[in-house]
Tab-separated table of C-alpha atoms and ligand atoms in Angstrom:
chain	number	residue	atom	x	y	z
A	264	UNK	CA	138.598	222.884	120.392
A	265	UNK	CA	137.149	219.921	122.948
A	266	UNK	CA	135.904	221.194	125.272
A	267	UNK	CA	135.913	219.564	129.189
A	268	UNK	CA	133.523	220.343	132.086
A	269	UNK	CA	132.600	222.552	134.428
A	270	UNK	CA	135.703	224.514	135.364
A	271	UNK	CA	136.674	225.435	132.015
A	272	UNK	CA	133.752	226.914	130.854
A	273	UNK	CA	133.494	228.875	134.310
A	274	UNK	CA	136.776	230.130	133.455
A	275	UNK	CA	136.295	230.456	130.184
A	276	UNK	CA	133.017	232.825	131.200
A	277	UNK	CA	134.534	234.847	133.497
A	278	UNK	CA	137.718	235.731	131.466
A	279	UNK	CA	135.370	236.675	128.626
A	280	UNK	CA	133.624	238.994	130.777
A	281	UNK	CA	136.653	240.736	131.970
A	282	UNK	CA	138.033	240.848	128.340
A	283	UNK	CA	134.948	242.366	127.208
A	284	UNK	CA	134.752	245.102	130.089
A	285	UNK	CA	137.987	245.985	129.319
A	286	UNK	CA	137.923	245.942	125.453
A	287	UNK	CA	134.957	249.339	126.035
A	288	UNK	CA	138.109	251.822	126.865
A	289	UNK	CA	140.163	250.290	124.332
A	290	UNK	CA	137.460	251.270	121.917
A	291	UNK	CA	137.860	254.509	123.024
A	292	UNK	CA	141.285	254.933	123.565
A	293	UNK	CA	143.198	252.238	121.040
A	294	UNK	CA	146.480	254.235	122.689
A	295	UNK	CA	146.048	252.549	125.884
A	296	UNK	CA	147.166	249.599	123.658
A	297	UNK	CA	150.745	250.701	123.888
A	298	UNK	CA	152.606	248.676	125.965
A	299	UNK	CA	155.359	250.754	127.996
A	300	UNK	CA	157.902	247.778	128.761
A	301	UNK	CA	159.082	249.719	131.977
A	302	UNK	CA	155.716	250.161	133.444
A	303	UNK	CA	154.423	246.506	132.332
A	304	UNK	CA	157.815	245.226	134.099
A	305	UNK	CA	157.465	247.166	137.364
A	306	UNK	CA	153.941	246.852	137.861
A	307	UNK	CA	154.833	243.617	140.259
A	308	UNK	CA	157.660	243.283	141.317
A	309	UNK	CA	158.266	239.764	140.310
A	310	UNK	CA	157.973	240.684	136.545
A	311	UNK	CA	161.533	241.823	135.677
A	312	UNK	CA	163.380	239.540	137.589
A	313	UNK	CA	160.813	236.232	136.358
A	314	UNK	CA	161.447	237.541	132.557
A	315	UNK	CA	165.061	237.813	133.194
A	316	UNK	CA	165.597	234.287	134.082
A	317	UNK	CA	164.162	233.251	130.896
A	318	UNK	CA	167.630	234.493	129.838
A	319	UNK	CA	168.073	235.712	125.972
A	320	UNK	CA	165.267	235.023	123.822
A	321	UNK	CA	166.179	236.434	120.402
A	322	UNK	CA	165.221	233.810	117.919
A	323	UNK	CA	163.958	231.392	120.589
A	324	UNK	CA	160.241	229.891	120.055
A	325	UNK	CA	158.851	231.399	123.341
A	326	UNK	CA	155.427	229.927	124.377
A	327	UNK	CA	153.535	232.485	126.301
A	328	UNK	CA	151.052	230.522	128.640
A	329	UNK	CA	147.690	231.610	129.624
A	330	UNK	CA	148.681	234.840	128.065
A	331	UNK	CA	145.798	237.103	128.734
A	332	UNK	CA	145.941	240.594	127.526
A	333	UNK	CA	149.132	239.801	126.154
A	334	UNK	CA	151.787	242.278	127.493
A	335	UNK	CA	154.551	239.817	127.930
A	336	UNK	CA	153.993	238.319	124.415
A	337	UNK	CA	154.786	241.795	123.212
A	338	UNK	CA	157.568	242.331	125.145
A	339	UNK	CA	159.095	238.955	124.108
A	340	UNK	CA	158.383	239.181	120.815
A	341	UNK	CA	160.037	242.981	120.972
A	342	UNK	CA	162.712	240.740	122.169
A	343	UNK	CA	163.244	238.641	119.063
A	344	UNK	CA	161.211	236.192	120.412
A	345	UNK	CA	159.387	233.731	117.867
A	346	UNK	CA	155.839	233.877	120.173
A	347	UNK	CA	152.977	231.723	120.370
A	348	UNK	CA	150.427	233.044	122.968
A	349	UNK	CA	147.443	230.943	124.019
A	350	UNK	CA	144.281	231.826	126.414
A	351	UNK	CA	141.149	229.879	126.644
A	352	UNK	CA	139.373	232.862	126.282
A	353	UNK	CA	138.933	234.206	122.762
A	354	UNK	CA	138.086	237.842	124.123
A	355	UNK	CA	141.442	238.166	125.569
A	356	UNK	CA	143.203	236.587	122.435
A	357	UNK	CA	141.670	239.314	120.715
A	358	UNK	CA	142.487	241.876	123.181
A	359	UNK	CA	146.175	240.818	122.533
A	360	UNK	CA	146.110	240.349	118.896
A	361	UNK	CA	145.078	244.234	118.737
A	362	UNK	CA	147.702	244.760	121.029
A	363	UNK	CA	150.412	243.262	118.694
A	364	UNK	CA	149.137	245.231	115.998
A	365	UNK	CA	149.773	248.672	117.851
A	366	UNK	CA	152.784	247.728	119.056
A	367	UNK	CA	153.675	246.348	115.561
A	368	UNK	CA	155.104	242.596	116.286
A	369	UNK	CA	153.802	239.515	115.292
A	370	UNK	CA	152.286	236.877	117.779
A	371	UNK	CA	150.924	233.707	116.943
A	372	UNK	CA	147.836	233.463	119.015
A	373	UNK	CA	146.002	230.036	119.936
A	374	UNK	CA	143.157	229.313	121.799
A	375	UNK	CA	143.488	226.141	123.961
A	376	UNK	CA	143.204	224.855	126.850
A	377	UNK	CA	146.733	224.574	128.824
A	378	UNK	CA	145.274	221.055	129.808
A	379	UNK	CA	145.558	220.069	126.547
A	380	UNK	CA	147.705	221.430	124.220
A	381	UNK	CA	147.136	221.504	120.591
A	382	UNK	CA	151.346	221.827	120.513
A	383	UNK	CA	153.857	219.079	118.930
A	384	UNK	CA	156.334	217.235	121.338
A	385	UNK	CA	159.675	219.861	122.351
A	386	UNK	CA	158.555	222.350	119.998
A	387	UNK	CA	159.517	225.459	122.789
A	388	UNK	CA	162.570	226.666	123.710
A	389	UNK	CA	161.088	228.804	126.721
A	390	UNK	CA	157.769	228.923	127.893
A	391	UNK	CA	156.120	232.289	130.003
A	392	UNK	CA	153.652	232.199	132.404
A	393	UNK	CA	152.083	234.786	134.641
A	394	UNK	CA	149.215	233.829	137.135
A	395	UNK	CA	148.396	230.866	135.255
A	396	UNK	CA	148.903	227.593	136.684
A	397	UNK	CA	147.205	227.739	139.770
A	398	UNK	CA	143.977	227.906	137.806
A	399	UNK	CA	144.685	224.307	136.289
A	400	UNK	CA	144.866	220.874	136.896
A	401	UNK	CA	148.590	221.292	138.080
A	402	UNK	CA	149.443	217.428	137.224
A	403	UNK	CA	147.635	217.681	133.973
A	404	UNK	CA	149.480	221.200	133.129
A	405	UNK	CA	152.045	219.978	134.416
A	406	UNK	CA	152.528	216.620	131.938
A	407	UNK	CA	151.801	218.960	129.079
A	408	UNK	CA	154.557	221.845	129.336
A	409	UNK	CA	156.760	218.960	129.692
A	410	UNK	CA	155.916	217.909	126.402
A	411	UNK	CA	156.138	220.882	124.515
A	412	UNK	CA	158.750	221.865	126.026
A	413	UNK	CA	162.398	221.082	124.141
A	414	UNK	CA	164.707	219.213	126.149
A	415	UNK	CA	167.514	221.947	127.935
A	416	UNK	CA	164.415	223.755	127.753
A	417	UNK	CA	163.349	226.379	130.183
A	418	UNK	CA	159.467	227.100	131.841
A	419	UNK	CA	159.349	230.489	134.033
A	420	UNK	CA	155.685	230.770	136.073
A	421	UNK	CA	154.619	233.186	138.603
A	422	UNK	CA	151.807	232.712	140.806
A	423	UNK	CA	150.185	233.638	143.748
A	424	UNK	CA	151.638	231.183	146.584
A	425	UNK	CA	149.344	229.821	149.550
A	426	UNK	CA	151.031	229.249	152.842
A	427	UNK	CA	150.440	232.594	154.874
A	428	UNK	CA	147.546	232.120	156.873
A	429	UNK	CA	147.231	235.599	157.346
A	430	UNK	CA	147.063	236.153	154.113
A	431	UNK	CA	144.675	233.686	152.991
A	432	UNK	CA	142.417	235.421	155.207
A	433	UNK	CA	143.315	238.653	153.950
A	434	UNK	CA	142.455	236.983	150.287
A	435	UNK	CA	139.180	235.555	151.898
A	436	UNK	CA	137.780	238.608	154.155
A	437	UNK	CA	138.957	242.019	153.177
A	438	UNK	CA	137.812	244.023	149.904
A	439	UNK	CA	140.627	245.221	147.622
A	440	UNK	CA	140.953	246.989	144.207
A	441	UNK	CA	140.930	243.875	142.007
A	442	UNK	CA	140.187	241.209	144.039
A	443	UNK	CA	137.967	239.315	141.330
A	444	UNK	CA	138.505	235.763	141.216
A	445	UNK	CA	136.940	232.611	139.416
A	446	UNK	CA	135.342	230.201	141.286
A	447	UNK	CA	137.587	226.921	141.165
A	448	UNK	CA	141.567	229.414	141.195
A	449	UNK	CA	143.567	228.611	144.407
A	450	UNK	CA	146.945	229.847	145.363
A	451	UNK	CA	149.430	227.133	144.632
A	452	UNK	CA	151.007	225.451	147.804
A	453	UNK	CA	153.429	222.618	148.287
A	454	UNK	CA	151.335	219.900	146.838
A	455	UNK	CA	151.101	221.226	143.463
A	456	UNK	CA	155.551	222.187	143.505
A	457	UNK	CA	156.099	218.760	144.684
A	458	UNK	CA	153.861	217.201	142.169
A	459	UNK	CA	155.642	219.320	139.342
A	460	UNK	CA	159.024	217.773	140.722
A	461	UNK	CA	157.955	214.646	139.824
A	462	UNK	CA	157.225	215.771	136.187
A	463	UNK	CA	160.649	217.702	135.839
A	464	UNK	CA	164.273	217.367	137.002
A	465	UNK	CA	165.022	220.582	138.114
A	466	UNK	CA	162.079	222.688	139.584
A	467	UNK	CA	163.144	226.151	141.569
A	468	UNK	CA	161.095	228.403	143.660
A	469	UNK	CA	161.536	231.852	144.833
A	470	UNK	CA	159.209	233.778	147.008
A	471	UNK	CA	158.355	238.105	146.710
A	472	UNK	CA	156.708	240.085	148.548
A	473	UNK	CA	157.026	239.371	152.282
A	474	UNK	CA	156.448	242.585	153.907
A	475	UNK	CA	156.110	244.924	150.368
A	476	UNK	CA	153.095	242.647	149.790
A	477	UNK	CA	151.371	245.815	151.468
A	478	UNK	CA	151.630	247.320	147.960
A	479	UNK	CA	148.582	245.563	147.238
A	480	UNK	CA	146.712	247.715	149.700
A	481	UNK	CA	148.783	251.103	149.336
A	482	UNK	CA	149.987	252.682	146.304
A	483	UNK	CA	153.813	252.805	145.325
A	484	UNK	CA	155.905	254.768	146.991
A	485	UNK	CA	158.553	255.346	149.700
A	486	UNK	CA	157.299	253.190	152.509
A	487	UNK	CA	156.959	250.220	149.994
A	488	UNK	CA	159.722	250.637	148.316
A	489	UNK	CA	161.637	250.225	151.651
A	490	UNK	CA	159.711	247.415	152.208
A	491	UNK	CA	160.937	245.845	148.662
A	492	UNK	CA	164.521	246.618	150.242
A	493	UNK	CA	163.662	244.776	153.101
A	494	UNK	CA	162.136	242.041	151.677
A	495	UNK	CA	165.678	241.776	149.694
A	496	UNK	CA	167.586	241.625	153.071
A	497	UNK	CA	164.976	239.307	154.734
A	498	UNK	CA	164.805	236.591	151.831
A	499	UNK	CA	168.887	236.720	151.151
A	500	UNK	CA	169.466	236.051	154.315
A	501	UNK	CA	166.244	233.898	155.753
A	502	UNK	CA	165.611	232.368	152.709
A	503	UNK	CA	162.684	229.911	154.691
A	504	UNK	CA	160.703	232.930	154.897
A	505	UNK	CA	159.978	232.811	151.463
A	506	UNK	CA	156.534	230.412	152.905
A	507	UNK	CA	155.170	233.443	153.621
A	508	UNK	CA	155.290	235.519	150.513
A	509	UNK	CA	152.369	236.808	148.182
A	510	UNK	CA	153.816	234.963	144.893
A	511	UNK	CA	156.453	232.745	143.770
A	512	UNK	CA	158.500	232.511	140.670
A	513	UNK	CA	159.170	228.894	139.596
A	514	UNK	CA	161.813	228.196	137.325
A	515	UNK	CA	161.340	224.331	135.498
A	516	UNK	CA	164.064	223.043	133.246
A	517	UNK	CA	163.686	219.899	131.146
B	744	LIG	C1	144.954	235.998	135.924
B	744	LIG	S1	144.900	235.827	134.199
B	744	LIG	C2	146.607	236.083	133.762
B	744	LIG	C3	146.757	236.483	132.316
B	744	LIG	C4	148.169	236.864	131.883
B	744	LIG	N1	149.067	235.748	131.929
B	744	LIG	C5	148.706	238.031	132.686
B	744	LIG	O1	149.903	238.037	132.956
B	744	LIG	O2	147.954	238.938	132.992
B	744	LIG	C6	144.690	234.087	133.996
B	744	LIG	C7	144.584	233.686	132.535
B	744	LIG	O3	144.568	232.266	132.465
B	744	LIG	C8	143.665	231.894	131.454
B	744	LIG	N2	143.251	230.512	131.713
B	744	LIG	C9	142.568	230.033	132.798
B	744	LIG	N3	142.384	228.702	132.664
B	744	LIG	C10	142.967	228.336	131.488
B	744	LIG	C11	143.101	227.112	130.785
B	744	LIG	N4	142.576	225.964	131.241
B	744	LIG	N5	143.748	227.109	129.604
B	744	LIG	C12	144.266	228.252	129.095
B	744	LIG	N6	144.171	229.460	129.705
B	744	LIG	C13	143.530	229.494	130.887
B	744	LIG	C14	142.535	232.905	131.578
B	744	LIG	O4	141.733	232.996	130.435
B	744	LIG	C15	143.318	234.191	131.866
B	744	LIG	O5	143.654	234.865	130.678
């Protein structure tokens, strides 16, 4: 793999280090392995409804981007999904490889850089991404899911969205339970949607987590699940608020 400079290899570092903190309990609990779908698509509440508009995947090849621990490439692949999964970092790509085992479905896992993929021209039907892009060069990434993706093809990211100022100071100032971040990550804003409008002909956004974004703070229960069900109202009905959500599900079709 070639490798570029600076900001990769930071990333590349930190990921590691995560993957390797958290491979110690799965060491001594390979059960924790087990995906539960319902839990893995609840834990945010952008999950289900992201996946969903991937539509039916059953002998699709699915491209899971950035994938991480690999959760969603098990639940695709439970799916019928043909999956390819690809991380920079080879400690999570093992973390999810052990992952597939337990849950018994095959993945095929890459590591790459999303920059630069090692993937032939319109070779996906769908491609998954969750917190991904707004680590990466977004004109670069960009260019490159447009290549690999097949034309009529369909890209689903979520990520963290940038234009609540109280919020980006809540991200700067206050301590929360898993706050870590790499050095060169940003929220994406408007710069980075328009530029991927330029790359693809149909590029939709939707916003969660307006007011329920409190769930990040408290745990889940009745006061933020009213929240969600305001946050429903709110965005039907004033869909501009959707500026000031936590994340954003973007929908690209080639
Ligand atoms: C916040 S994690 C999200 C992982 C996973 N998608 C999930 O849903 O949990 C960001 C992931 O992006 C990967 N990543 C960051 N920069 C990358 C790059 N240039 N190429 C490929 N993967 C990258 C990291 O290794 C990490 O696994």
């Amino acid at each position: 793999m070639e490798t570029t400079p600076d900001p990769f290899l930071s990333e590349r570092a930190f990921h590691d280090l995560q993957a390797r903190q958290r491979s110690a309990t799965f060491a001594e609990r390979p059960g924790a392995l087990a995906v539960d779908e319902s839990a893995y698509l609840d834990h945010e509440t952008w999950i289900r409804p992201a996946l969903a508009r991937l539509g039916e995947v059953r002998g699709l090849r699915v491209l899971d981007y950035g994938c991480g621990h690999g959760m969603a490439a098990v639940v695709l692949a439970r799916r019928g999904a043909r999956v390819t999964a690809f991380d920079l970092s080879a400690g999570y790509l093992s973390e999810a490889g052990r992952r597939a085992a337990v849950n018994g479905v095959r993945l095929d896992l890459v590591q790459a850089d999303g920059q630069r993929l090692p993937f032939a021209d319109a070779v996906f039907d769908r491609v998954w991404g969750n917190a991904v892009l707004h680590h990466l060069d977004i004109n670069l990434a960009g260019r490159e899911l447009f290549r690999v993706l097949r034309p009529g093809g369909v890209a689903v990211f979520c990520e963290p969205w940038g234009l609540n100022p109280l919020l980006s100071w809540a991200r700067r100032r206050l301590p929360y339970r898993g706050k870590q971040r790499t050095r060169d990550e940003e929220p994406l804003r408007l710069r980075q949607v328009r530029t991927l409008e330029h790359i693809f002909p149909e590029v939709e956004l939707r916003g969660y987590q307006l007011l329920s974004m409190v769930r990040r703070v408290l745990r889940p229960g009745r006061l933020t699940a009213a929240l969600e069900r305001c946050d429903t109202v709110l965005l039907r009905r004033l869909p501009r608020l959707q500026r000031f959500c936590r994340y954003v599900v973007l929908t690209l079709r080639r």
